[in-house]
PDB file of C-alpha atoms and ligand atoms in Angstrom:
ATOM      1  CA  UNK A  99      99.076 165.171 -41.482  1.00  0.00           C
ATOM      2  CA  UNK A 100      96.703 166.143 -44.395  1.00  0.00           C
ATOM      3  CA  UNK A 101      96.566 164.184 -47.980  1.00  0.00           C
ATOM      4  CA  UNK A 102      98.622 166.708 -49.583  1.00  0.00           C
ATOM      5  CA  UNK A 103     101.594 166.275 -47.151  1.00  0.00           C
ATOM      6  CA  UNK A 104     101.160 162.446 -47.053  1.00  0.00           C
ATOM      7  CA  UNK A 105     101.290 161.640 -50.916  1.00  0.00           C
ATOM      8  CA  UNK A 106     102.215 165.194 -53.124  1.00  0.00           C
ATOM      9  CA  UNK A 107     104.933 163.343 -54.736  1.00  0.00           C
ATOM     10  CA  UNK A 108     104.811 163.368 -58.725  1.00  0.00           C
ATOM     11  CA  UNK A 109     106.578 160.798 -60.655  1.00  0.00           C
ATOM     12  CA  UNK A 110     109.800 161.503 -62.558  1.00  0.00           C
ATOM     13  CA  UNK A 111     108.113 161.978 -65.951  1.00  0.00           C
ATOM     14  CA  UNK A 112     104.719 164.007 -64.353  1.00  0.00           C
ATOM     15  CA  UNK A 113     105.419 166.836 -67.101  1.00  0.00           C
ATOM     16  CA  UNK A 114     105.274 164.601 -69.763  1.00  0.00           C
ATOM     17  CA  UNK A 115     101.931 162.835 -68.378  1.00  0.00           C
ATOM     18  CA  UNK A 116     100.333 166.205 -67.789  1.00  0.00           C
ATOM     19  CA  UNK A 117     101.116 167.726 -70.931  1.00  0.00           C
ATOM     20  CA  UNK A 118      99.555 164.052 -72.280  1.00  0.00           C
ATOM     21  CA  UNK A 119      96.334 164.675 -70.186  1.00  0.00           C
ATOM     22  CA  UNK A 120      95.476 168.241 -71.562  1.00  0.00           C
ATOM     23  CA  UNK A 121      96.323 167.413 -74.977  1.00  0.00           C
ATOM     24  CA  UNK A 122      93.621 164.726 -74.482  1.00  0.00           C
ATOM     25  CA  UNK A 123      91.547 166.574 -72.888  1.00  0.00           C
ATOM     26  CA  UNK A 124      91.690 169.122 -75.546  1.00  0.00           C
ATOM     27  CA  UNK A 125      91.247 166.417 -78.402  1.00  0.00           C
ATOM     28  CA  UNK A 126      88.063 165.232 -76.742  1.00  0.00           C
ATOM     29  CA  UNK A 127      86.641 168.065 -76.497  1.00  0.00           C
ATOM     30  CA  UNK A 128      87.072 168.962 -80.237  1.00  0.00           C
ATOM     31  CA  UNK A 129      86.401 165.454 -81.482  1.00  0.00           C
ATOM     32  CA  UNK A 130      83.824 163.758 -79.521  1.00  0.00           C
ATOM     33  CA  UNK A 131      81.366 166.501 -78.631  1.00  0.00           C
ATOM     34  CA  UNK A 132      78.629 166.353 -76.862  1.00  0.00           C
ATOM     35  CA  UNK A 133      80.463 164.659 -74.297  1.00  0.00           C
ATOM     36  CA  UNK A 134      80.460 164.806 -70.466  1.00  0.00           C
ATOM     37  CA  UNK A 135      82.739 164.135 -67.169  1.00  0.00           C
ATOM     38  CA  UNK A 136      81.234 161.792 -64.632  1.00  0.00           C
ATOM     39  CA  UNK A 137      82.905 163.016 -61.100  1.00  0.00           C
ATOM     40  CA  UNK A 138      82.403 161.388 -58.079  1.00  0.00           C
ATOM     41  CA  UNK A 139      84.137 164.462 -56.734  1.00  0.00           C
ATOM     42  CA  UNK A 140      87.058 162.314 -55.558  1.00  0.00           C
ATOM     43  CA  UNK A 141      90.635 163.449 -55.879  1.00  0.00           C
ATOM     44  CA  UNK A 142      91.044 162.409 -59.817  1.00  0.00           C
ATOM     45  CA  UNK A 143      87.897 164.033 -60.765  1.00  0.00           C
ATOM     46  CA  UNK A 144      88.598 167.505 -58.776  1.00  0.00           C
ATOM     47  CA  UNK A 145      91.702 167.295 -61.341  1.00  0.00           C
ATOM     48  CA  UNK A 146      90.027 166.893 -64.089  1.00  0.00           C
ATOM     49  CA  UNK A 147      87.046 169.109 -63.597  1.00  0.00           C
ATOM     50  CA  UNK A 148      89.978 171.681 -62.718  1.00  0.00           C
ATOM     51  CA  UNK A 149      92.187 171.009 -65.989  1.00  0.00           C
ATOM     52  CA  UNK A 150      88.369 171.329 -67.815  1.00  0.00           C
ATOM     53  CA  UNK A 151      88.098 174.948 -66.746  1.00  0.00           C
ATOM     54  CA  UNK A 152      91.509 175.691 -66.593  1.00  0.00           C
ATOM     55  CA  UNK A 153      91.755 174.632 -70.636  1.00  0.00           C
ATOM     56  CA  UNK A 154      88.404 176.173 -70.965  1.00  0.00           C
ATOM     57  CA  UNK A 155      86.719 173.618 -72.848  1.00  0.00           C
ATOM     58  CA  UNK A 156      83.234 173.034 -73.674  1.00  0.00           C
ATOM     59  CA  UNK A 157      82.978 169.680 -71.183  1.00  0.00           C
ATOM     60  CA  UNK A 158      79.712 169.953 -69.004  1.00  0.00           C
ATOM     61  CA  UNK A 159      80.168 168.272 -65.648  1.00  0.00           C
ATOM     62  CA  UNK A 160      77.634 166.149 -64.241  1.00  0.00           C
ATOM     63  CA  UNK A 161      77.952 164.131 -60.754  1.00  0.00           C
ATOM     64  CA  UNK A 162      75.511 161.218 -58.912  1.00  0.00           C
ATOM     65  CA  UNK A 163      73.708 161.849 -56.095  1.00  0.00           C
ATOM     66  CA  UNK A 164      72.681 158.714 -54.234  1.00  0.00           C
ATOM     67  CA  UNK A 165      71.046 159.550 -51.525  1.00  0.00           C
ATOM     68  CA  UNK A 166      73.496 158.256 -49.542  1.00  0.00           C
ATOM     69  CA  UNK A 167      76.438 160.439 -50.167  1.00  0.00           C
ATOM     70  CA  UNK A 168      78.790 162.043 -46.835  1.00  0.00           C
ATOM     71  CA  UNK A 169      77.823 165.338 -46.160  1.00  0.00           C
ATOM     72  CA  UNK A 170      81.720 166.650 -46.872  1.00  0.00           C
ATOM     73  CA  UNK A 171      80.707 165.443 -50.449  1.00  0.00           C
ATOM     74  CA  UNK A 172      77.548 167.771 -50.741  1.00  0.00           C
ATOM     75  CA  UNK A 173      79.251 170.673 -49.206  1.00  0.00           C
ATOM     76  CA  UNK A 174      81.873 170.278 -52.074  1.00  0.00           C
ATOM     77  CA  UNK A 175      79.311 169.911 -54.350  1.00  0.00           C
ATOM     78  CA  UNK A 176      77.824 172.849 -53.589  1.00  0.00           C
ATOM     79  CA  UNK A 177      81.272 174.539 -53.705  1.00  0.00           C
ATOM     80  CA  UNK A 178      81.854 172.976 -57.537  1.00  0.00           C
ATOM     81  CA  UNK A 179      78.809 174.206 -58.496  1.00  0.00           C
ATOM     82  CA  UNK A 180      79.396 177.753 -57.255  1.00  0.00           C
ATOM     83  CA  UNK A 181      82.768 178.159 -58.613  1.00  0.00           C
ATOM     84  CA  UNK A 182      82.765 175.881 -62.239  1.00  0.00           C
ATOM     85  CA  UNK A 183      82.867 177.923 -65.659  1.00  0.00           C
ATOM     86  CA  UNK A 184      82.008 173.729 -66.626  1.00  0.00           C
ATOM     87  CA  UNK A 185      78.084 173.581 -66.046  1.00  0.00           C
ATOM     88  CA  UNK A 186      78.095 170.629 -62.897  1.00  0.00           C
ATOM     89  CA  UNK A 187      74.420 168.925 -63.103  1.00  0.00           C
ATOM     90  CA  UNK A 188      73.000 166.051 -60.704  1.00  0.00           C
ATOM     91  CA  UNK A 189      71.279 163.590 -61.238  1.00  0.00           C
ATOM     92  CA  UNK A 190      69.102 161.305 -58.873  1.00  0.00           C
ATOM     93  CA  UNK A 191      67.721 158.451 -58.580  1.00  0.00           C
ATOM     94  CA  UNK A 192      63.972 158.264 -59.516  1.00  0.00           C
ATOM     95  CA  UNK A 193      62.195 158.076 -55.743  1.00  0.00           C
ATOM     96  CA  UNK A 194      59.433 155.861 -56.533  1.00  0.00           C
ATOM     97  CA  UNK A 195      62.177 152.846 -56.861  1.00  0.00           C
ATOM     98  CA  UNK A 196      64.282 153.907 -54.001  1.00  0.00           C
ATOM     99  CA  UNK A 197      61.149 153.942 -51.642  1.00  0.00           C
ATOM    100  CA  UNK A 198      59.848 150.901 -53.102  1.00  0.00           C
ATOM    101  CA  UNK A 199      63.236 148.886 -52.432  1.00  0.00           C
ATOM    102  CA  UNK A 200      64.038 150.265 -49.200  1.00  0.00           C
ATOM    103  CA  UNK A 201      60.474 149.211 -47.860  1.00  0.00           C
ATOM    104  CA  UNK A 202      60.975 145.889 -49.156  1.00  0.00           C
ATOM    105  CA  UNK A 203      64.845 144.923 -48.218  1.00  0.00           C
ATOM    106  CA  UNK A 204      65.446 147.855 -45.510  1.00  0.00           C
ATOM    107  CA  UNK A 205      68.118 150.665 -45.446  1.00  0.00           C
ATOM    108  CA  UNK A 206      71.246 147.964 -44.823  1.00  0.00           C
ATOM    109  CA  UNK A 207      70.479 145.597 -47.339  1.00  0.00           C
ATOM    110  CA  UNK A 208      73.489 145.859 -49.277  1.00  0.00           C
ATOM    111  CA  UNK A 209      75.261 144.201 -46.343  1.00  0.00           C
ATOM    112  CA  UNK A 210      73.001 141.031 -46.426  1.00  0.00           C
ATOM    113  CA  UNK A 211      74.341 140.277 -50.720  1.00  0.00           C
ATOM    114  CA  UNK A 212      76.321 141.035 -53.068  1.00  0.00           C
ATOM    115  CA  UNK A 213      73.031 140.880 -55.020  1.00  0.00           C
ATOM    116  CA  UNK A 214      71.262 143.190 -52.709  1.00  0.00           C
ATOM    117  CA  UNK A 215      74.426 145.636 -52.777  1.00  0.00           C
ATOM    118  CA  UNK A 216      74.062 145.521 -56.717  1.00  0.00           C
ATOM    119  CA  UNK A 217      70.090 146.111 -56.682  1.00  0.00           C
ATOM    120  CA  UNK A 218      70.801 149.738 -54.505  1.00  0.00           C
ATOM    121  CA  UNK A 219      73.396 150.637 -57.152  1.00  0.00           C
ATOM    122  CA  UNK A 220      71.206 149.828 -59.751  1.00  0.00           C
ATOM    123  CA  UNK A 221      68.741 151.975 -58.542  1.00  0.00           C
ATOM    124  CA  UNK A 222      70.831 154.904 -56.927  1.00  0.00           C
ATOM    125  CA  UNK A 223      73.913 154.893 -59.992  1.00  0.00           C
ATOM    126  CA  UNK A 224      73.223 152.993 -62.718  1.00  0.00           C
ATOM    127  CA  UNK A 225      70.083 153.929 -63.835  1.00  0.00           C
ATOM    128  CA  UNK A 226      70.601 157.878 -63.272  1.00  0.00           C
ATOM    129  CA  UNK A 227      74.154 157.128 -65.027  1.00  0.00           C
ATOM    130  CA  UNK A 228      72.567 155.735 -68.048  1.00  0.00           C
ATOM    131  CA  UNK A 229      70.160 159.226 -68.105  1.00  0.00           C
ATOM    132  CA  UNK A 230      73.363 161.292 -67.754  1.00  0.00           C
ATOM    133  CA  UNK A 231      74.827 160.161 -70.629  1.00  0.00           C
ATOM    134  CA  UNK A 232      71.486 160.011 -73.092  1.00  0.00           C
ATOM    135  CA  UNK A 233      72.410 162.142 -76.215  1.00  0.00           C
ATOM    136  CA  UNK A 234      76.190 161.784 -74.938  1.00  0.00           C
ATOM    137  CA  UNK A 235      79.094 160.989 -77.871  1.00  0.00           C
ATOM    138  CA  UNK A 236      81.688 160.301 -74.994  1.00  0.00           C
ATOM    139  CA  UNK A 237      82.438 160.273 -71.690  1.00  0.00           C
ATOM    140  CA  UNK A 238      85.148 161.376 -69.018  1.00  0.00           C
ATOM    141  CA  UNK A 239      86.359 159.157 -65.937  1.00  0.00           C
ATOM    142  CA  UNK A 240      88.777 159.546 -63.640  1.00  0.00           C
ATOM    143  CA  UNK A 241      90.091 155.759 -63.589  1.00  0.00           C
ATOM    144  CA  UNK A 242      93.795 154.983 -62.728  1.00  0.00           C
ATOM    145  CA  UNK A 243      95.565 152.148 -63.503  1.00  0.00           C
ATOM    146  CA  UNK A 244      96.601 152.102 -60.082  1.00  0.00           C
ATOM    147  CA  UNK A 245      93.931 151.787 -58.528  1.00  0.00           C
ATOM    148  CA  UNK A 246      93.361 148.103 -58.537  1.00  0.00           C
ATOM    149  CA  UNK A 247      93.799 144.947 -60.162  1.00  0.00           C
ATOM    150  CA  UNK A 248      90.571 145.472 -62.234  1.00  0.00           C
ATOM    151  CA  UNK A 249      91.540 148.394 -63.560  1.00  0.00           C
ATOM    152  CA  UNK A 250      95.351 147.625 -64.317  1.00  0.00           C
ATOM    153  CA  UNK A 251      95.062 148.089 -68.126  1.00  0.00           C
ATOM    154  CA  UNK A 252      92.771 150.749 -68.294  1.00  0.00           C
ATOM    155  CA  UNK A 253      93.569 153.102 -71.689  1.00  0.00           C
ATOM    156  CA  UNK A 254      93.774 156.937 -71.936  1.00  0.00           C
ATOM    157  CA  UNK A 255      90.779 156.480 -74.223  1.00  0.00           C
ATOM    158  CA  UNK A 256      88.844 153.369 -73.975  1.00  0.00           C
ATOM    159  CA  UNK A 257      86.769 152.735 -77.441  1.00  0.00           C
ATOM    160  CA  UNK A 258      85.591 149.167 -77.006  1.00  0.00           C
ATOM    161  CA  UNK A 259      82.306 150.200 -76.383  1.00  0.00           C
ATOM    162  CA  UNK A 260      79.806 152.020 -78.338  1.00  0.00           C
ATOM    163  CA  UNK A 261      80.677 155.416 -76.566  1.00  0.00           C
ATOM    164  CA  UNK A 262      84.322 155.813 -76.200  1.00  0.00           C
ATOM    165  CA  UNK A 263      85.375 156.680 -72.692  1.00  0.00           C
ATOM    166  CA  UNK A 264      88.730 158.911 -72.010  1.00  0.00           C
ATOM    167  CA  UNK A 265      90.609 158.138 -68.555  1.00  0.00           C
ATOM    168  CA  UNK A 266      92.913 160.858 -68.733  1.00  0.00           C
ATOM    169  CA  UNK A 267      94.542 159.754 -65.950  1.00  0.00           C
ATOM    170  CA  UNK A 268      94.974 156.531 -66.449  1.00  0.00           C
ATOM    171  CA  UNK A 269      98.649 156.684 -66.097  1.00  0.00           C
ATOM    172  CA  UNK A 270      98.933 159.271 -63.115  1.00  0.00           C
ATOM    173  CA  UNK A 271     100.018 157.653 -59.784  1.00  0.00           C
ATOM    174  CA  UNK A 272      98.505 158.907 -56.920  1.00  0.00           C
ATOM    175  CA  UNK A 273     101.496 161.368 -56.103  1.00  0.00           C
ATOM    176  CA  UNK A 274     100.373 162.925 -59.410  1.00  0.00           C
ATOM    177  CA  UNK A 275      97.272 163.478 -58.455  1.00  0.00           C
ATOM    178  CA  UNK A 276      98.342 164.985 -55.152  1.00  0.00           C
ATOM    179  CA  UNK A 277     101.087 166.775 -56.971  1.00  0.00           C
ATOM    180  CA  UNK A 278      98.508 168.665 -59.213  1.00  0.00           C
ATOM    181  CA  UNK A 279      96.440 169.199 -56.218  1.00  0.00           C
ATOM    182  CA  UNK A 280      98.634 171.127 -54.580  1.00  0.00           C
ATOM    183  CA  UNK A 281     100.411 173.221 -57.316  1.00  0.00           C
ATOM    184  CA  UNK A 282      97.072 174.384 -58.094  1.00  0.00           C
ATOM    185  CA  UNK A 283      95.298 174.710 -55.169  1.00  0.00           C
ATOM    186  CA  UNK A 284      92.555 172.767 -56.114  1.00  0.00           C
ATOM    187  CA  UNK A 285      89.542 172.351 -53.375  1.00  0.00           C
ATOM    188  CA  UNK A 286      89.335 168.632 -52.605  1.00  0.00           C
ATOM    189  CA  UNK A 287      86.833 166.095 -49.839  1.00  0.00           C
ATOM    190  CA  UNK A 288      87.975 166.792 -46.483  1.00  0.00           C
ATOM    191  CA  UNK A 289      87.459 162.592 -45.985  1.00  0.00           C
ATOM    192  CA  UNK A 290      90.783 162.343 -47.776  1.00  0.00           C
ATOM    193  CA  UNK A 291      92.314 164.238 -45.325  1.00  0.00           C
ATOM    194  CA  UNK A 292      90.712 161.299 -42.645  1.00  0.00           C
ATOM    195  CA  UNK A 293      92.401 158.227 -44.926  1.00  0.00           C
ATOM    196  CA  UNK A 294      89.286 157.933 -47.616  1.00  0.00           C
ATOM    197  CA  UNK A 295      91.402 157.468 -50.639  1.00  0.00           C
ATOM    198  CA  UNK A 296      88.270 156.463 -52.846  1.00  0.00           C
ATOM    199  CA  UNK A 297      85.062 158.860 -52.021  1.00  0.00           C
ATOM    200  CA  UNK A 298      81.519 156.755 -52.546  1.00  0.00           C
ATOM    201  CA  UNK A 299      78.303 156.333 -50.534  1.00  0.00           C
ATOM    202  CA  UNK A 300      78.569 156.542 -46.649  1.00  0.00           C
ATOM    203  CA  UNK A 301      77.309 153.425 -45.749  1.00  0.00           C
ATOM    204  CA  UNK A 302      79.373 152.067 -48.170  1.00  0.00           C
ATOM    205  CA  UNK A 303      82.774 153.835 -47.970  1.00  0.00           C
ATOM    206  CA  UNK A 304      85.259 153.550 -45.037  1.00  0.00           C
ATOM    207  CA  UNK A 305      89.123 154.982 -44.193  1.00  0.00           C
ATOM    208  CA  UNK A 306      91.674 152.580 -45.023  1.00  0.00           C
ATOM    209  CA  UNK A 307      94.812 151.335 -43.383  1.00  0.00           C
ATOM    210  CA  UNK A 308      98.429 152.095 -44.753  1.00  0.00           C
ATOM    211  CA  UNK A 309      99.541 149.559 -46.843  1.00  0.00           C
ATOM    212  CA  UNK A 310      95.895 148.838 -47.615  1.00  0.00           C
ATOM    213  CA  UNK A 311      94.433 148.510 -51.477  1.00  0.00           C
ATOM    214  CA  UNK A 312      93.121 151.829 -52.816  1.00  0.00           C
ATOM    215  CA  UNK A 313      89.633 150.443 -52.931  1.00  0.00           C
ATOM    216  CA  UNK A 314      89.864 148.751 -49.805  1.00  0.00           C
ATOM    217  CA  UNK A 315      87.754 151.150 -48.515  1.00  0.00           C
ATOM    218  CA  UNK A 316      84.777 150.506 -50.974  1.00  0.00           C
ATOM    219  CA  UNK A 317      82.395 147.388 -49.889  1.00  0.00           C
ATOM    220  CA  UNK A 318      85.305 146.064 -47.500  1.00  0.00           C
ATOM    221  CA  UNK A 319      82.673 143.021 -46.552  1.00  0.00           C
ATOM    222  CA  UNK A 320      83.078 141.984 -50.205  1.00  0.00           C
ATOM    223  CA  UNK A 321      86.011 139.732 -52.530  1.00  0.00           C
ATOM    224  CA  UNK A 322      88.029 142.198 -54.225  1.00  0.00           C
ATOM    225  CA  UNK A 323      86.600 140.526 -57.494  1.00  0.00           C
ATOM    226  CA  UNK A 324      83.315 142.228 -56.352  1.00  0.00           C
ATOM    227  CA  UNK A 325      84.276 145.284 -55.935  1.00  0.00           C
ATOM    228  CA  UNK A 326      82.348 147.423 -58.947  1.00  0.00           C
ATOM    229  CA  UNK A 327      79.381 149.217 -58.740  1.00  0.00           C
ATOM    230  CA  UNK A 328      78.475 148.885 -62.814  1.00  0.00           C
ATOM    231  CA  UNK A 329      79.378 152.224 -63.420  1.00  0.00           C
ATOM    232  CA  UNK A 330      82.525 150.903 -65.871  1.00  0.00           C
ATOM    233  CA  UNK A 331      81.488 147.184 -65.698  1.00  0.00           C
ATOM    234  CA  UNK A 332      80.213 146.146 -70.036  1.00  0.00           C
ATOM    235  CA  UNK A 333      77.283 144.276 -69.907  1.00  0.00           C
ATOM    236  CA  UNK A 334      76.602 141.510 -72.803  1.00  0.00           C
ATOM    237  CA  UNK A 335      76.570 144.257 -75.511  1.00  0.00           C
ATOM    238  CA  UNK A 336      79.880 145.538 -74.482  1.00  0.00           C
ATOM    239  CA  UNK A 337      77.819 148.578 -73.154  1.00  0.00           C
ATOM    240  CA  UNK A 338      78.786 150.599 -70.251  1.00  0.00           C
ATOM    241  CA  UNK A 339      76.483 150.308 -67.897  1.00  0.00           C
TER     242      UNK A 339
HETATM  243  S1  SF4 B 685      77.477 152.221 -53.034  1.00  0.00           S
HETATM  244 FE1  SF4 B 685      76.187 151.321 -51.383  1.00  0.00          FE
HETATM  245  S2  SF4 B 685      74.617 152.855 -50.818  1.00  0.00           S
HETATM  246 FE2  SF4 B 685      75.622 153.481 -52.780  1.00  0.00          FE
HETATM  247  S3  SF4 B 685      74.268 152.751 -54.335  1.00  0.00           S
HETATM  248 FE3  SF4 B 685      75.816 151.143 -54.061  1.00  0.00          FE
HETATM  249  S4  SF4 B 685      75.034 149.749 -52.435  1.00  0.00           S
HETATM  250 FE4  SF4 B 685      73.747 151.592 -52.451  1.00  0.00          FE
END
């Protein structure tokens, strides 16, 4: 059974929420230009990249390579990139630091620490985050309230830090997400189909169990209180880093 049999199953008031979503969507993109969506090309972000061209807004879409990403996740890639009106850009991580860190703690080193783990997403997301949104007012995630403790109070639009950051989704549950999926045929990671709710770096991402947390698949060696990469963790400054 595929994802969209297992959990297409919007919520009573799914209308209301969508009609929310593109009227912040729409908001954003008149207000806080130049801004950008960060997609992972997970299940939320397929949505929104899909309500960004379907509203036809002026919201460039830009995604992380690694290095380290599933091949199902560069063949969609390559897909989004063919069939956006959004421009989809990648960025990657500078090679000099990648080589220089892999030589020094090996290709498995973020399963010795938790410090180790957070030096390789330094270097492979955070830094080429922080060049993806240079010259950026704003930015677009697809965080869910439901998708863990940590992020149980995330807001539609998040302006705590010095650029405000809209989670459109905040308040979809995943049978939202599913729901919109398949009403609109939207193409979507074939590892969701295999029990990957949460889509991430391959030596880093694994299928979960029913019943299991949503991001129980993401650095399952770890405590849950762990579990971020420092893509929406604020540093001192309140910064998104
Ligand atoms: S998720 Fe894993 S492989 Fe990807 S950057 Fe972080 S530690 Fe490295």
């Amino acid at each position: 059974m595929g994802a969209i049999e297992l959990h297409a199953r919007p919520s009573p008031d799914y209308a209301a929420k969508l009609d929310e979503t593109q009227a912040l969507l729409v908001r954003a993109a008149a207000s806080y230009a130049p801004l950008t969506q960060a997609s992972s090309l997970g299940a939320e972000d397929v949505v929104i990249t899909h309500l960004i061209n379907a509203l036809e807004l002026d919201i460039p879409v830009f995604v992380l390579d690694t290095g380290m990403l599933h091949p199902q996740t560069l063949g969609l890639l390559e897909r989004l990139k063919a069939s956006s009106r959004a421009p989809v850009t990648v960025y990657r991580p500078q090679q000099e630091s990648v080589i220089r860190f892999v030589r020094r703690e090996g290709s498995d080193a973020m399963y010795r620490s938790i410090d180790l783990r957070k030096a390789c997403c330094q270097i492979r997301k955070v830094e080429p985050l922080q060049r993806a949104l240079q010259g950026q007012r704003a930015w677009i995630t697809g965080l869910r309230r439901e998708q863990s403790a940590a992020r149980a109070d995330v807001p539609l639009l998040d302006e705590s830090e010095p650029r405000p950051k809209f989670n459109p989704l905040a308040n979809w549950t995943w049978g939202d997400v599913w729901h919109y999926i398949a009403t609109h045929g939207v193409d979507y990671h074939p590892l969701h189909d295999q029990f990957y709710p949460s889509i991430g770096c391959a030596p880093c991402t694994r299928a979960i169990s029913l019943g299991e947390d949503f991001r129980a698949g993401r650095w399952w060696w770890e405590d849950e209180a762990a579990k971020e990469c420092g893509l929406h963790v604020k540093d001192k400054q309140g910064v998104a880093a």
